[in-house]
Coordinates of C-alpha atoms in Angstrom, one line a residue:
Chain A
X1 CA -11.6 -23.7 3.4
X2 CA -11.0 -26.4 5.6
X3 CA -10.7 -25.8 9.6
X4 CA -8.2 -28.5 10.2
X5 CA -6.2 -26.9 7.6
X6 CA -6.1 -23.5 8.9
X7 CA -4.8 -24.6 12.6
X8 CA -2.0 -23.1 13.5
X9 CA -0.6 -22.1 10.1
X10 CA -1.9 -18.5 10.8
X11 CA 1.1 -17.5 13.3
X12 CA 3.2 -18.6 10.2
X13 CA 1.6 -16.4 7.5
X14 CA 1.3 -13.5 9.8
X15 CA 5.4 -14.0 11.0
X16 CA 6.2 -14.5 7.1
X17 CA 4.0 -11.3 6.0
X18 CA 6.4 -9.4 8.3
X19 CA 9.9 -11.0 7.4
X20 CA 11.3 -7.8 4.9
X21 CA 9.5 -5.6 6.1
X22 CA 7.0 -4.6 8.8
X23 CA 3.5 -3.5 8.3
X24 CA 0.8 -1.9 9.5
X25 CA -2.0 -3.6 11.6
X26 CA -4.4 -3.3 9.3
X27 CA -2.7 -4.1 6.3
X28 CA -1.5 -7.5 7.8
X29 CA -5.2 -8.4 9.0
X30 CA -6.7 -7.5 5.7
X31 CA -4.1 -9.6 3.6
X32 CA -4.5 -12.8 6.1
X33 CA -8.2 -12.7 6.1
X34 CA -8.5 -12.6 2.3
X35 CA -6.0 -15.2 1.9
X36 CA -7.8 -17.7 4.7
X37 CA -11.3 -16.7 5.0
X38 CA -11.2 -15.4 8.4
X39 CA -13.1 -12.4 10.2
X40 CA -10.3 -9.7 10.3
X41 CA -11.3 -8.5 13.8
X42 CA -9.3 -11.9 14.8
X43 CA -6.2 -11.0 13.2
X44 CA -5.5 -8.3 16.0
X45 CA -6.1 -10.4 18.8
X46 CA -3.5 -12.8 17.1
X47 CA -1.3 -9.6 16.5
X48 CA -1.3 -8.7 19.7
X49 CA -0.8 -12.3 20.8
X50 CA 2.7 -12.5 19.0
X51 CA 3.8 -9.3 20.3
X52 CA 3.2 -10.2 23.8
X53 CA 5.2 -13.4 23.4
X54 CA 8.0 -11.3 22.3
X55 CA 7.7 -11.9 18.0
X56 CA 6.7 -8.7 17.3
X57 CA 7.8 -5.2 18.8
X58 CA 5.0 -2.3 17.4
X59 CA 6.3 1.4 17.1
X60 CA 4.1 4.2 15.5
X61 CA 5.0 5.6 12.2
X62 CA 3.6 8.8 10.1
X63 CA 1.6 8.3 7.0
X64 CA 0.6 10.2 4.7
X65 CA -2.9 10.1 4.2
X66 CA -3.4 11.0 8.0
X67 CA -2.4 10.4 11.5
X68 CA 0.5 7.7 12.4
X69 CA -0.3 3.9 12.4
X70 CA 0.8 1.2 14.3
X71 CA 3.6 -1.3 12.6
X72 CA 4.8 -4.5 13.9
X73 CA 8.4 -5.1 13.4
X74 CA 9.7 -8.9 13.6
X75 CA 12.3 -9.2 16.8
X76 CA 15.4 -11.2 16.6
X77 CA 13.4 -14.4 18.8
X78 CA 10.8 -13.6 16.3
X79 CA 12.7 -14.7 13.3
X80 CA 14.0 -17.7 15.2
X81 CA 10.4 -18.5 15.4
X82 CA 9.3 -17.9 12.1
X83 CA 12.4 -19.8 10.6
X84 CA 11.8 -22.7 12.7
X85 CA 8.0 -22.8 11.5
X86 CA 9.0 -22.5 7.9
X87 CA 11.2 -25.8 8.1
X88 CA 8.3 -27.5 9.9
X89 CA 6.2 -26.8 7.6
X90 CA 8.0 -27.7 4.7
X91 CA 9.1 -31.2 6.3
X92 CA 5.3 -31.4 7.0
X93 CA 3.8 -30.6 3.3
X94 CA 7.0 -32.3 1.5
X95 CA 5.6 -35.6 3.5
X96 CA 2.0 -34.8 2.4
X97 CA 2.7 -34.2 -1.0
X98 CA 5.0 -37.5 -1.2
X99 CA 1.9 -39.3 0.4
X100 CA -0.5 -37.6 -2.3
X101 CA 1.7 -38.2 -5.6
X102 CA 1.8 -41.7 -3.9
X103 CA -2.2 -42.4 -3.8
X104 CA -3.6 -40.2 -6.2
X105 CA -0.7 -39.9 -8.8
X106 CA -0.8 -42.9 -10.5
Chain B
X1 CA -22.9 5.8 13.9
X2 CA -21.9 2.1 13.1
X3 CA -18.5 2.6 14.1
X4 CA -19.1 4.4 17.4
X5 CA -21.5 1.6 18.3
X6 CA -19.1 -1.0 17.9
X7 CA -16.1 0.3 19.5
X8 CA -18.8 0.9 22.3
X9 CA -19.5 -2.5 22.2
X10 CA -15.7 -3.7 22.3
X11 CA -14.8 -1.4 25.1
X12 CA -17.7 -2.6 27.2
X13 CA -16.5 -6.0 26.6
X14 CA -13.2 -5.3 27.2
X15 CA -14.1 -4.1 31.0
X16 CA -12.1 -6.7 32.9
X17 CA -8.5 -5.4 31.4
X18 CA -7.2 -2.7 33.1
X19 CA -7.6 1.2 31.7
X20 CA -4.1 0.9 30.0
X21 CA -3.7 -2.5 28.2
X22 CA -7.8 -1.3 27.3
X23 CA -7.0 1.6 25.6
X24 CA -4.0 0.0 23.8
X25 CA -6.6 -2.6 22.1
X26 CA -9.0 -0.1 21.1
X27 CA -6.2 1.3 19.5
X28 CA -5.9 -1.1 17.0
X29 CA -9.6 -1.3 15.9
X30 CA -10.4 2.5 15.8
X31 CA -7.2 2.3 13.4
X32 CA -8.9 -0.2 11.4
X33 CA -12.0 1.7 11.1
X34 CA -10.0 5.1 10.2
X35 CA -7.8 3.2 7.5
X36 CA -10.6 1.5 5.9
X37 CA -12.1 5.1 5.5
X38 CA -9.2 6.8 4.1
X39 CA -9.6 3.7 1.0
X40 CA -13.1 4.6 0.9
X41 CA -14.6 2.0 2.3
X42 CA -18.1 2.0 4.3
X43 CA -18.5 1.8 8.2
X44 CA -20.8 -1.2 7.4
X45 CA -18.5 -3.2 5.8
X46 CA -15.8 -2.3 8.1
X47 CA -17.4 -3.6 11.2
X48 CA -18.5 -6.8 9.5
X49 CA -15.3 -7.9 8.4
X50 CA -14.4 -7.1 11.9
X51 CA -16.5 -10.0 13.3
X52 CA -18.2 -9.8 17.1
X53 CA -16.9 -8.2 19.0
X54 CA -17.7 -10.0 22.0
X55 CA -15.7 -13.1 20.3
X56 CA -12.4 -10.3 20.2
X57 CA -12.7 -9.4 23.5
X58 CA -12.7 -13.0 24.8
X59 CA -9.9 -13.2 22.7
X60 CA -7.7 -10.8 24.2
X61 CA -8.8 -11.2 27.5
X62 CA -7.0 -14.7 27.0
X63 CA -3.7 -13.5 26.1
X64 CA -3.8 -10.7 29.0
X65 CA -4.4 -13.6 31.5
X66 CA -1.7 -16.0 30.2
X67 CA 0.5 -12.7 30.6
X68 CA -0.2 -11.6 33.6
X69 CA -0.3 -15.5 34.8
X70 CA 3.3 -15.8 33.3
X71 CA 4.5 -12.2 35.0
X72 CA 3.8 -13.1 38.6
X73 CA 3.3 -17.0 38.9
X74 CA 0.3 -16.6 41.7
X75 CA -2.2 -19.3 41.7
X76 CA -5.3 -16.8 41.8
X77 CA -3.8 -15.4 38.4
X78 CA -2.7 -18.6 37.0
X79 CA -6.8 -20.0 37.3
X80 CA -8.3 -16.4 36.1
X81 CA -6.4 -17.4 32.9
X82 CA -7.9 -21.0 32.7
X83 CA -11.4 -19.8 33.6
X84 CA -10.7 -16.9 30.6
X85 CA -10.0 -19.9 28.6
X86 CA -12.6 -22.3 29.6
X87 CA -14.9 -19.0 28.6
X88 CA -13.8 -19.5 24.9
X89 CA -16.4 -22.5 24.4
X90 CA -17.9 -25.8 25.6
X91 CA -14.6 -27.7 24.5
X92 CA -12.4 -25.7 26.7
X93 CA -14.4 -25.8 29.6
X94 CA -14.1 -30.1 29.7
X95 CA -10.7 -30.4 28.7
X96 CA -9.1 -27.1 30.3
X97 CA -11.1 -26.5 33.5
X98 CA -11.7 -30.6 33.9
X99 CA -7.8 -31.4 34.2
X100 CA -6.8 -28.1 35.8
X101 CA -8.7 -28.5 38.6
X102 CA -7.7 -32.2 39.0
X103 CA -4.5 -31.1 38.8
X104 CA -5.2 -28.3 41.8
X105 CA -6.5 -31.0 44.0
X106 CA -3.6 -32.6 44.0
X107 CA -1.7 -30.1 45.0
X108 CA -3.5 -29.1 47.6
X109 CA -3.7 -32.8 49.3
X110 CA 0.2 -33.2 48.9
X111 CA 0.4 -29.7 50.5
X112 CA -1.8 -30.9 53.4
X113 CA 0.0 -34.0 53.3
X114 CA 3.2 -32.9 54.4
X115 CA 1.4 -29.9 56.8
X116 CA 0.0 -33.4 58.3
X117 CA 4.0 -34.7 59.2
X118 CA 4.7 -31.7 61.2
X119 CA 1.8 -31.5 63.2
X120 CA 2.1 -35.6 63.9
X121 CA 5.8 -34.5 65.3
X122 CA 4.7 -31.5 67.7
X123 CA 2.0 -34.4 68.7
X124 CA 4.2 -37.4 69.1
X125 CA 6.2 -35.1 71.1
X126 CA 3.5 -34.1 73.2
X127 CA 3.0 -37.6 73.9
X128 CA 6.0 -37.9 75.0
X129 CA 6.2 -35.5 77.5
X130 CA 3.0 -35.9 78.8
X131 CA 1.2 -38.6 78.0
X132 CA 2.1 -42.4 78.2
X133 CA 2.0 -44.0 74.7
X134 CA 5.3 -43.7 73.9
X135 CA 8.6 -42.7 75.7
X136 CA 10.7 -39.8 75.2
X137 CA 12.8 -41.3 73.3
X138 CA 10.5 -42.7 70.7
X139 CA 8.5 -39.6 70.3
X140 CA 11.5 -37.8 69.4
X141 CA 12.0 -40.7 66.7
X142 CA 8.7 -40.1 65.5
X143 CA 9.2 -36.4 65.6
X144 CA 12.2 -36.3 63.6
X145 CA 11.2 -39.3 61.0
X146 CA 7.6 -37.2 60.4
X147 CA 9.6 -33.5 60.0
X148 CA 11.9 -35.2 57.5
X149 CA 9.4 -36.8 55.2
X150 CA 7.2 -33.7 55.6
X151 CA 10.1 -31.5 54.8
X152 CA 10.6 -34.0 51.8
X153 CA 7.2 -33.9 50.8
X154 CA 7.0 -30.5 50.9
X155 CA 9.9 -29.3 48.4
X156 CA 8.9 -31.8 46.3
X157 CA 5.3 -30.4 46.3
X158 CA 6.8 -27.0 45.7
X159 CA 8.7 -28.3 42.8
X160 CA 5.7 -30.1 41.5
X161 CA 3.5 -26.6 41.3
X162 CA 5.8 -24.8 40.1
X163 CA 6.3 -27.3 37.1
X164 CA 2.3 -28.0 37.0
X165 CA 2.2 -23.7 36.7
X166 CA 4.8 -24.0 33.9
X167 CA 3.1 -26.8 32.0
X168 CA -0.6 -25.2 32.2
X169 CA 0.5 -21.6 30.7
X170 CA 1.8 -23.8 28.2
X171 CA -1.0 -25.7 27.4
X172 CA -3.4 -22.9 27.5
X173 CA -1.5 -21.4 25.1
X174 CA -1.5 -24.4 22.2
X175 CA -5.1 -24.5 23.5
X176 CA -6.0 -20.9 22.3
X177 CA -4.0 -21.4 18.9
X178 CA -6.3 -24.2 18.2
X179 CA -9.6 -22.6 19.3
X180 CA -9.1 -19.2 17.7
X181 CA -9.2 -20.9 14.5
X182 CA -12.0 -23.2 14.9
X183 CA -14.5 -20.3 16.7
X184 CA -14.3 -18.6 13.6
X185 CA -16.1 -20.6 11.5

């Protein structure tokens, strides 16, 4: 996949994986890695990088195949965030797309 | 064995954040080991989808600089963070450490600067008490015009760095967004 491409849009995915309901740390790296071909050891840095910003608040939970894991809940400033990403991002691709259909589409 | 080694190796790296924060990390990737058991999955495969952990630990040192720079506003912690980044690669070190200590040297000389006015007004008024340049009466001119622009000088410094502090922990941030991703691959 393309670098460029990847910039940035990771604190999106990980913020919108999060948005119903919270999840576990490795759940979330897993999913983002698969989706964006990145090394999942990177996700936690990133996890941990949202949290201390103040998007993320982590509490332990029991599970039951073993021992409790660490979730990351979305905070109130976190949403903010993630809801002004998601109209950035839509103004940004609607432009692209427009741009495409444009060139390529006729 | 695979996945004692490279917690080892993580912890190791991880030697300049303090015991606490350290062990908080960890956390996270012994988790990810003991998870990816319990679904049956190897040690092997585990650790390499981890990725190096030297890379990680570079990583979080990052974001526990830009913290800690952000939590007490000191100068010392403020360039430990930009050093932290420059550490991520080439790129950083030219365009993070390049303009932050441009930036420093600034500063500094407008700090000096206005250091400069008040010593020039305890030596015009020397002058005019003892020596014979200039009368009493124009030293304390002197004195009084060279504390005013060096008290001037001086808050406008103060609000400078503090702005200069504000806008760095800023960029370092955008900075790592944009790095993280491209290291990767």
């Amino acid at each position: 996949m393309n670098v460029q491409f990847k910039k940035g849009v990771l604190d999106l995915c990980v913020l919108a994986l999060t948005a119903w309901e919270d999840r576990y740390g490795y759940e979330l790296a897993v999913a983002i890695s698969s989706k964006f071909e990145v090394a999942v050891g990177s996700v936690y840095p990133l996890l941990n990088r949202l949290t201390l910003e103040g998007y993320f608040s982590t509490y332990l939970r029991e599970s039951p195949e073993g021992p409790p894991r660490k979730y990351y809940k979305l905070t109130p400033k976190g949403h903010t965030h993630l809801m002004e990403l998601v109209s950035e991002w839509n103004t940004f691709t609607h432009a692209v797309n427009e741009l495409i259909k444009d060139g390529v589409g006729k | 064995m695979i996945k004692e080694q490279y917690l080892q190796q993580l912890w190791k790296h991880l030697d300049k954040i303090p015991e606490p924060k350290r062990r908080e990390i960890m956390f996270d990737y012994e988790d990810h080991f003991r998870i990816a058991a319990e679904l049956g999955r190897s040690e092997e495969e585990a650790a390499r989808e981890l990725g190096d952990p030297q890379m990680i630990a570079r990583e979080m040192l990052l974001g526990y600089r830009v913290e800690e720079a952000e939590n007490s506003g000191g100068v010392v912690r403020l360039s430990k963070a930009v050093l932290a980044t420059a550490g991520l690669g080439f790129f950083n070190l030219v365009f993070v450490l390049g303009p932050y200590i441009a930036l420093l040297s600034v500063l500094l000389s407008l700090w000096v600067v206005s250091g400069a006015c008040g010593i020039l007004a305890i030596g015009a008024m020397y002058e005019g008490f003892f020596g014979d340049a200039v009368t009493r009466m124009q030293a304390s001119f002197i004195a009084i015009s060279a504390i005013g622009v060096g008290m001037l000088l001086g808050a406008g410094t103060h609000k400078l760095t503090r702005g200069v502090f504000k806008m760095t922990l800023k960029y370092l941030r955008f900075n790592t967004r944009v790095i993280m991703n491209k290291e990767r691959n």
